[in-house]
Short mmCIF file of C-alpha atoms in Angstrom, two decimals:
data_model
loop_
_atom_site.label_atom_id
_atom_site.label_comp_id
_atom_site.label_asym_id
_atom_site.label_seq_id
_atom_site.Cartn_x
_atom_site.Cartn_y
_atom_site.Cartn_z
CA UNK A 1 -4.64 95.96 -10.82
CA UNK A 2 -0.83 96.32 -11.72
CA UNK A 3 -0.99 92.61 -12.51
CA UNK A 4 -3.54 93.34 -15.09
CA UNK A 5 -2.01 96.80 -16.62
CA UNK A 6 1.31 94.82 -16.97
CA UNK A 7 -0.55 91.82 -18.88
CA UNK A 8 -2.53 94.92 -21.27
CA UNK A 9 0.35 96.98 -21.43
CA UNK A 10 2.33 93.78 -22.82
CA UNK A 11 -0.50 92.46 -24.83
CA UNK A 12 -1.41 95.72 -26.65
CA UNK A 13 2.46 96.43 -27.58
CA UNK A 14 2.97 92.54 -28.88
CA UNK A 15 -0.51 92.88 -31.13
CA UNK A 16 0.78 96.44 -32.26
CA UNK A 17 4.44 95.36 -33.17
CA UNK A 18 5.69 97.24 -36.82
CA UNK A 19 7.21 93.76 -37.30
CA UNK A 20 4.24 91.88 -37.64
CA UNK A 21 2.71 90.70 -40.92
CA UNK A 22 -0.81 91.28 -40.11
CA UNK A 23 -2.68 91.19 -37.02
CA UNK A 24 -2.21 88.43 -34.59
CA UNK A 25 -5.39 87.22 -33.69
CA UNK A 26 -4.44 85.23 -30.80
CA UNK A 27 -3.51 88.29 -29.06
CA UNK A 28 -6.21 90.19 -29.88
CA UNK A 29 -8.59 87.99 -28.16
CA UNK A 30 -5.98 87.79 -25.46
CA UNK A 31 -6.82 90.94 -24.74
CA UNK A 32 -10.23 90.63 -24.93
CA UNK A 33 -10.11 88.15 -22.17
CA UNK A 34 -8.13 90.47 -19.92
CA UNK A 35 -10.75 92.93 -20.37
CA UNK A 36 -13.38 91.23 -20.00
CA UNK A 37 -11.68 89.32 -16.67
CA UNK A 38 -11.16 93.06 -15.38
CA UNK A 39 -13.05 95.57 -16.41
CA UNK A 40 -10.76 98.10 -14.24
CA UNK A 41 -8.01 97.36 -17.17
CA UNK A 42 -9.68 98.69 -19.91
CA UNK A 43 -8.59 102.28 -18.84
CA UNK A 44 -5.07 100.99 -19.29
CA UNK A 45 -5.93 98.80 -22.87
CA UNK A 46 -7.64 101.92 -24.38
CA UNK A 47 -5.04 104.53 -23.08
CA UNK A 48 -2.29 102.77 -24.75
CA UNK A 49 -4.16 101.67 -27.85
CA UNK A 50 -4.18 105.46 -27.86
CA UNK A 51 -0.51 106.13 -27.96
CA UNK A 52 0.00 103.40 -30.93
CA UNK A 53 -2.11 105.20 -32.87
CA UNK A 54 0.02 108.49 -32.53
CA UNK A 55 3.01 106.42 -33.01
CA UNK A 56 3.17 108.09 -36.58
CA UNK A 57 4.05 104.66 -37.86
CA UNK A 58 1.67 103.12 -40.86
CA UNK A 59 1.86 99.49 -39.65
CA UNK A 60 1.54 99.95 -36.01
CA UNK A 61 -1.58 102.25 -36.89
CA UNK A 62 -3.46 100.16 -38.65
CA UNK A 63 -2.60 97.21 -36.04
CA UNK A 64 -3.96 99.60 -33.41
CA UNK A 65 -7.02 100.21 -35.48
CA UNK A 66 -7.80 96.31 -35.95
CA UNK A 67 -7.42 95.45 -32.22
CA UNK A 68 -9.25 98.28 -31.39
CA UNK A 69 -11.85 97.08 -33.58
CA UNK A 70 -11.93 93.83 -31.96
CA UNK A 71 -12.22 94.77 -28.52
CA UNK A 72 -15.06 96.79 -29.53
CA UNK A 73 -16.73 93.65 -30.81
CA UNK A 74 -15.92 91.80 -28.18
CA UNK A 75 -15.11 93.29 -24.84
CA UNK A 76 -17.19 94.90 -21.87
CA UNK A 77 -19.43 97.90 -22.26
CA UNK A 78 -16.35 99.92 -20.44
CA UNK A 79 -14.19 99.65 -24.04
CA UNK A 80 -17.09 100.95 -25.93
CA UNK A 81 -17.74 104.09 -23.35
CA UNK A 82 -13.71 104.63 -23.62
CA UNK A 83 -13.11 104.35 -27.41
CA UNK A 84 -16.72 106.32 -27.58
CA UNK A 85 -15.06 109.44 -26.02
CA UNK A 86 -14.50 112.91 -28.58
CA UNK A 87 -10.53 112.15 -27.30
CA UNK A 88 -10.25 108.76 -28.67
CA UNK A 89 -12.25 108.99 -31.76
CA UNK A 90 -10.94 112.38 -32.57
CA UNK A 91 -7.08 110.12 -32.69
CA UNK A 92 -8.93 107.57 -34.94
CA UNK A 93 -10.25 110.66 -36.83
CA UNK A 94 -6.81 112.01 -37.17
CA UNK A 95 -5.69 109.08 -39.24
CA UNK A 96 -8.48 109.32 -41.93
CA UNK A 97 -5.87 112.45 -43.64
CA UNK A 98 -4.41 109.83 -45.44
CA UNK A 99 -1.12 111.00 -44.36
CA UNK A 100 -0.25 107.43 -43.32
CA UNK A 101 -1.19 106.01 -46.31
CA UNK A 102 -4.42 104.70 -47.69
CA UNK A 103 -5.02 101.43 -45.72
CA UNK A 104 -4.82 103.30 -42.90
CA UNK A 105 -7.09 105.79 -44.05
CA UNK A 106 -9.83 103.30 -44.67
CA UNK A 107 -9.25 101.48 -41.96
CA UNK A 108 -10.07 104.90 -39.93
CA UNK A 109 -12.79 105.59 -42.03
CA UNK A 110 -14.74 102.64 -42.08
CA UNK A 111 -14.76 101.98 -38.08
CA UNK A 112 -15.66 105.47 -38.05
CA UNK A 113 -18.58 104.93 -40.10
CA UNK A 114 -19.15 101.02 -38.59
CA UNK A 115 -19.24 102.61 -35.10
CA UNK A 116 -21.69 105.71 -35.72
CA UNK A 117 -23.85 103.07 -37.43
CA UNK A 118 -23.96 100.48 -34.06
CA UNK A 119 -24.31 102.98 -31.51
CA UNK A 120 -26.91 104.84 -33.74
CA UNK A 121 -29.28 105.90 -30.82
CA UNK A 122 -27.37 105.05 -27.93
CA UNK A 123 -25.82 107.00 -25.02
CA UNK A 124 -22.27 107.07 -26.85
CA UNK A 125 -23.08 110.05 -29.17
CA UNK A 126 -19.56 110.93 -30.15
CA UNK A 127 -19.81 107.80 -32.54
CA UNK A 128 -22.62 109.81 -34.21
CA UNK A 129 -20.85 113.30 -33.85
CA UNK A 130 -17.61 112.24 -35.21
CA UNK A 131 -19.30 110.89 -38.32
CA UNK A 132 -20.91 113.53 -38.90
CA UNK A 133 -18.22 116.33 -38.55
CA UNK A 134 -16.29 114.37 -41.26
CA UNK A 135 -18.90 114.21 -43.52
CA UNK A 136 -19.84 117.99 -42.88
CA UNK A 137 -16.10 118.64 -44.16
CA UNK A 138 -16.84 116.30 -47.44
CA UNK A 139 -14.96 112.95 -46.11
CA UNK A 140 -15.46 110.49 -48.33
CA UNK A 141 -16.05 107.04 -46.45
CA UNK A 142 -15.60 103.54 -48.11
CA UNK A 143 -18.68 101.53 -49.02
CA UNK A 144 -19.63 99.37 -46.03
CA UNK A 145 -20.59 96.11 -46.66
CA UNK A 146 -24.23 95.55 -44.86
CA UNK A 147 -22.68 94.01 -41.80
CA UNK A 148 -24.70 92.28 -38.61
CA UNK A 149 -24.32 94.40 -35.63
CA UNK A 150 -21.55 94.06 -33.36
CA UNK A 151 -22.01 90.75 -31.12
CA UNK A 152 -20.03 88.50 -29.90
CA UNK A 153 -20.79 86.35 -25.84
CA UNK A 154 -17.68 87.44 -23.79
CA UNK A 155 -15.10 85.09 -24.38
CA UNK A 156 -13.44 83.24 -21.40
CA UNK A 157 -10.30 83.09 -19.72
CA UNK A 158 -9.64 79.96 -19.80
CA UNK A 159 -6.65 79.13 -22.74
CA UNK A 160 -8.86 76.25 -24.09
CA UNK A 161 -11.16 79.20 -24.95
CA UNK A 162 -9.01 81.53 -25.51
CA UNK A 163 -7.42 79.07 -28.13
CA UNK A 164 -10.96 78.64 -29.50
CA UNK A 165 -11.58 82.23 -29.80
CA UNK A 166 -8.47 83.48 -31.42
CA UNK A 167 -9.18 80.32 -33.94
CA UNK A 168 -12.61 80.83 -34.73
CA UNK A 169 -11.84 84.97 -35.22
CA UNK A 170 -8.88 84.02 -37.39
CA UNK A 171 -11.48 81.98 -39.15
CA UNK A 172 -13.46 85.01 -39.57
CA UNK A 173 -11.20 87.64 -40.66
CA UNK A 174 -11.53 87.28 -44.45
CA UNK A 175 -14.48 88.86 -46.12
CA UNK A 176 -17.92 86.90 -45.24
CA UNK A 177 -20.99 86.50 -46.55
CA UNK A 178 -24.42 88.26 -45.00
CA UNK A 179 -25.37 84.81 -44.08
CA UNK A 180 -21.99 84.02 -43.06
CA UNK A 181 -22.84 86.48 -40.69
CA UNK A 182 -26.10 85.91 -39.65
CA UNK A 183 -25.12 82.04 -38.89
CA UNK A 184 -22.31 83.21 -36.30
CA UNK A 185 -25.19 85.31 -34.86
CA UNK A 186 -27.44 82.54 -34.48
CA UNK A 187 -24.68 80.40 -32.97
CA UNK A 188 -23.71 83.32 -30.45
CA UNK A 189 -27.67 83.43 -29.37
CA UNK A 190 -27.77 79.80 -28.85
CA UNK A 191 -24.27 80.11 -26.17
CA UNK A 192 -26.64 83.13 -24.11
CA UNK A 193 -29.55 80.60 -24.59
CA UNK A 194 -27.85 77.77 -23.18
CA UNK A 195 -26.10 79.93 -20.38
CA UNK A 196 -29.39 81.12 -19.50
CA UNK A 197 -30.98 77.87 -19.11
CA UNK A 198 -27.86 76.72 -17.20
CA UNK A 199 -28.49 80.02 -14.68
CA UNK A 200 -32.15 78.84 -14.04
CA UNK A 201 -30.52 75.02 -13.58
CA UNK A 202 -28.30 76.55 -10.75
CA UNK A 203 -30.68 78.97 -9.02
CA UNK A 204 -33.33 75.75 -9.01
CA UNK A 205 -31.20 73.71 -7.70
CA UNK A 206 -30.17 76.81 -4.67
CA UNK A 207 -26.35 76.41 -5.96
CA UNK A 208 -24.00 79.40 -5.06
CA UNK A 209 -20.32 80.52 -6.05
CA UNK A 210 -17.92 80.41 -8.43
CA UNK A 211 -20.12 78.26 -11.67
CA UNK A 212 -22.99 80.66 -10.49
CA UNK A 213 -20.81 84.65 -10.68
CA UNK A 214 -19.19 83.03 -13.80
CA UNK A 215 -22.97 82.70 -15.53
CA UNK A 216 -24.50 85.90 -14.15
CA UNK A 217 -20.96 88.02 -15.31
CA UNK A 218 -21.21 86.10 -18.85
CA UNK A 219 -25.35 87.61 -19.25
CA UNK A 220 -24.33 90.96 -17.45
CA UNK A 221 -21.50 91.49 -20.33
CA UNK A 222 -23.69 90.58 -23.03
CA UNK A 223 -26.77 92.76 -22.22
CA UNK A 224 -25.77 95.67 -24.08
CA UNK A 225 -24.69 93.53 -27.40
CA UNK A 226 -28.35 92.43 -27.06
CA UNK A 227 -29.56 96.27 -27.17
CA UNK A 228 -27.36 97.03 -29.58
CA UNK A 229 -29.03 93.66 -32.29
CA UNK A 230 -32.80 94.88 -31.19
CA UNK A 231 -31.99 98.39 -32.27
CA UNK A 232 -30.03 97.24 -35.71
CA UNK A 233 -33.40 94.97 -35.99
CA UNK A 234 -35.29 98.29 -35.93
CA UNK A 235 -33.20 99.44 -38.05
CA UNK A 236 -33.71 96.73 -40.56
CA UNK A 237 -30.11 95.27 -40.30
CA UNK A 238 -31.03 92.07 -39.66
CA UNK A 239 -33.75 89.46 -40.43
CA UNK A 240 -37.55 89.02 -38.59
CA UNK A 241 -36.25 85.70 -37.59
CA UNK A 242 -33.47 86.98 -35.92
CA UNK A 243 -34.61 90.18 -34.26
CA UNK A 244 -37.63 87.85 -33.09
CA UNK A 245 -34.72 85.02 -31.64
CA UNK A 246 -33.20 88.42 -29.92
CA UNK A 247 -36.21 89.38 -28.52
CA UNK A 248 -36.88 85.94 -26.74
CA UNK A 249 -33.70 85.87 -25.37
CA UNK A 250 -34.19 89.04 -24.03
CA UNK A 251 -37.79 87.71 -22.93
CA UNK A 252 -36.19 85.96 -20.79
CA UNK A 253 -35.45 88.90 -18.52
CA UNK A 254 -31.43 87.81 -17.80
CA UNK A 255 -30.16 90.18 -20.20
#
């Protein structure tokens, strides 16, 4: 465990650094993969996420902000029950007074609003609480664009993937289109279909260990990004053909 907390405790202050242009997106998903390798770290990641978002300092704010956004998007259900708590939003809250300037204000502001709008209906209700209280006071939150829900398969740890990942999120971090969008989703479905397939390969053929924990941990992780894309199908956020491609993956009773 103190292997881990060094590697997030290191990886978190790098990403945050007030000396960085913009975000690094090569650590971000670096720490994706450590939480996602061990889930016991993420009390660590979050914690000190925390404390660079008190650091008072614009730039290392709004760093904080963006890698906590992409954990959120791409690490274990533990990040989201951690950044869901009334102590952690009520920090990202703090921010949305403007009294770090404006970028960080929206920043604030729209993960606020992105967050309340994923976990709509889900265990996490201080997503939904949050929103609300700032609305009740007459917060005014930035337009949203109409965004797929938050899904991405768990990266791996390996550094050929890792490289992958922090390329392809790079890739990603300028404005994109709805379809844009809805393309990486249908590529990200086709990775949990083709893991799938490969689990029911293994357990025909009676194969055990490593291959086999390294499939079932990949469908475990994404499970509640699946329940999270059926209920923003409900909610009309994405396409029949989509929300019907979710639904057969989730036919498939793995995740």
């Amino acid at each position: 465990m103190a292997e881990y907390s060094t590697e997030a405790e290191d990886l978190v202050l790098r990403a945050t650094d007030e000396t960085l242009a913009g975000p690094e997106w090569a650590l971000n998903m670096a720490l994706c993969d450590c939480a996602n390798a061990q889930h016991a770290a993420c009390d660590d990641i979050v914690r000190l996420l925390q404390r660079r978002l008190q650091s008072g300092q614009p730039k290392v704010a709004l760093l904080a902000l963006v890698l906590t956004e992409t954990l959120v998007k791409n690490g274990p259900a533990a990040v989201h029950s951690l950044v869901g708590s009334r102590l952690f939003l009520n920090e990202v809250a703090a921010l949305s007074d403007g009294s770090l300037g404006v970028d960080v204000q929206n920043q604030a502001l729209l993960l606020i609003r992105q967050w309340a709008d994923a976990f709509m209906g889900g265990e996490l209700h201080a997503f939904q609480d949050v929103y609300r209280q700032l609305k009740l006071q007459g917060v005014a939150f930035p337009e949203v664009e109409n965004d797929v829900p938050i899904f991405t398969p768990p990266s791996s740890t390996t550094a050929a993937s890792r490289e992958e990942s922090s390329a392809g999120f790079a890739a990603a971090a300028p404005r994109r289109t709805r379809e844009q969008q809805l393309e990486k989703l249908h590529a990200d479905l086709k990775v949990v279909q083709e893991k799938i397939k490969l689990l029911r390969e293994l357990h025909t053929k009676g194969q055990t260990g490593e291959q086999l924990e390294d499939v079932l941990d990949f469908l475990r992780q994404c499970q509640p990004r699946m329940n999270t894309l059926i209920e923003g199908g409900v909610m009309g956020k994405i396409d029949e053909r989509t929300l019907e491609e979710c639904l057969t993956v989730r036919g498939a009773g793995v995740v």
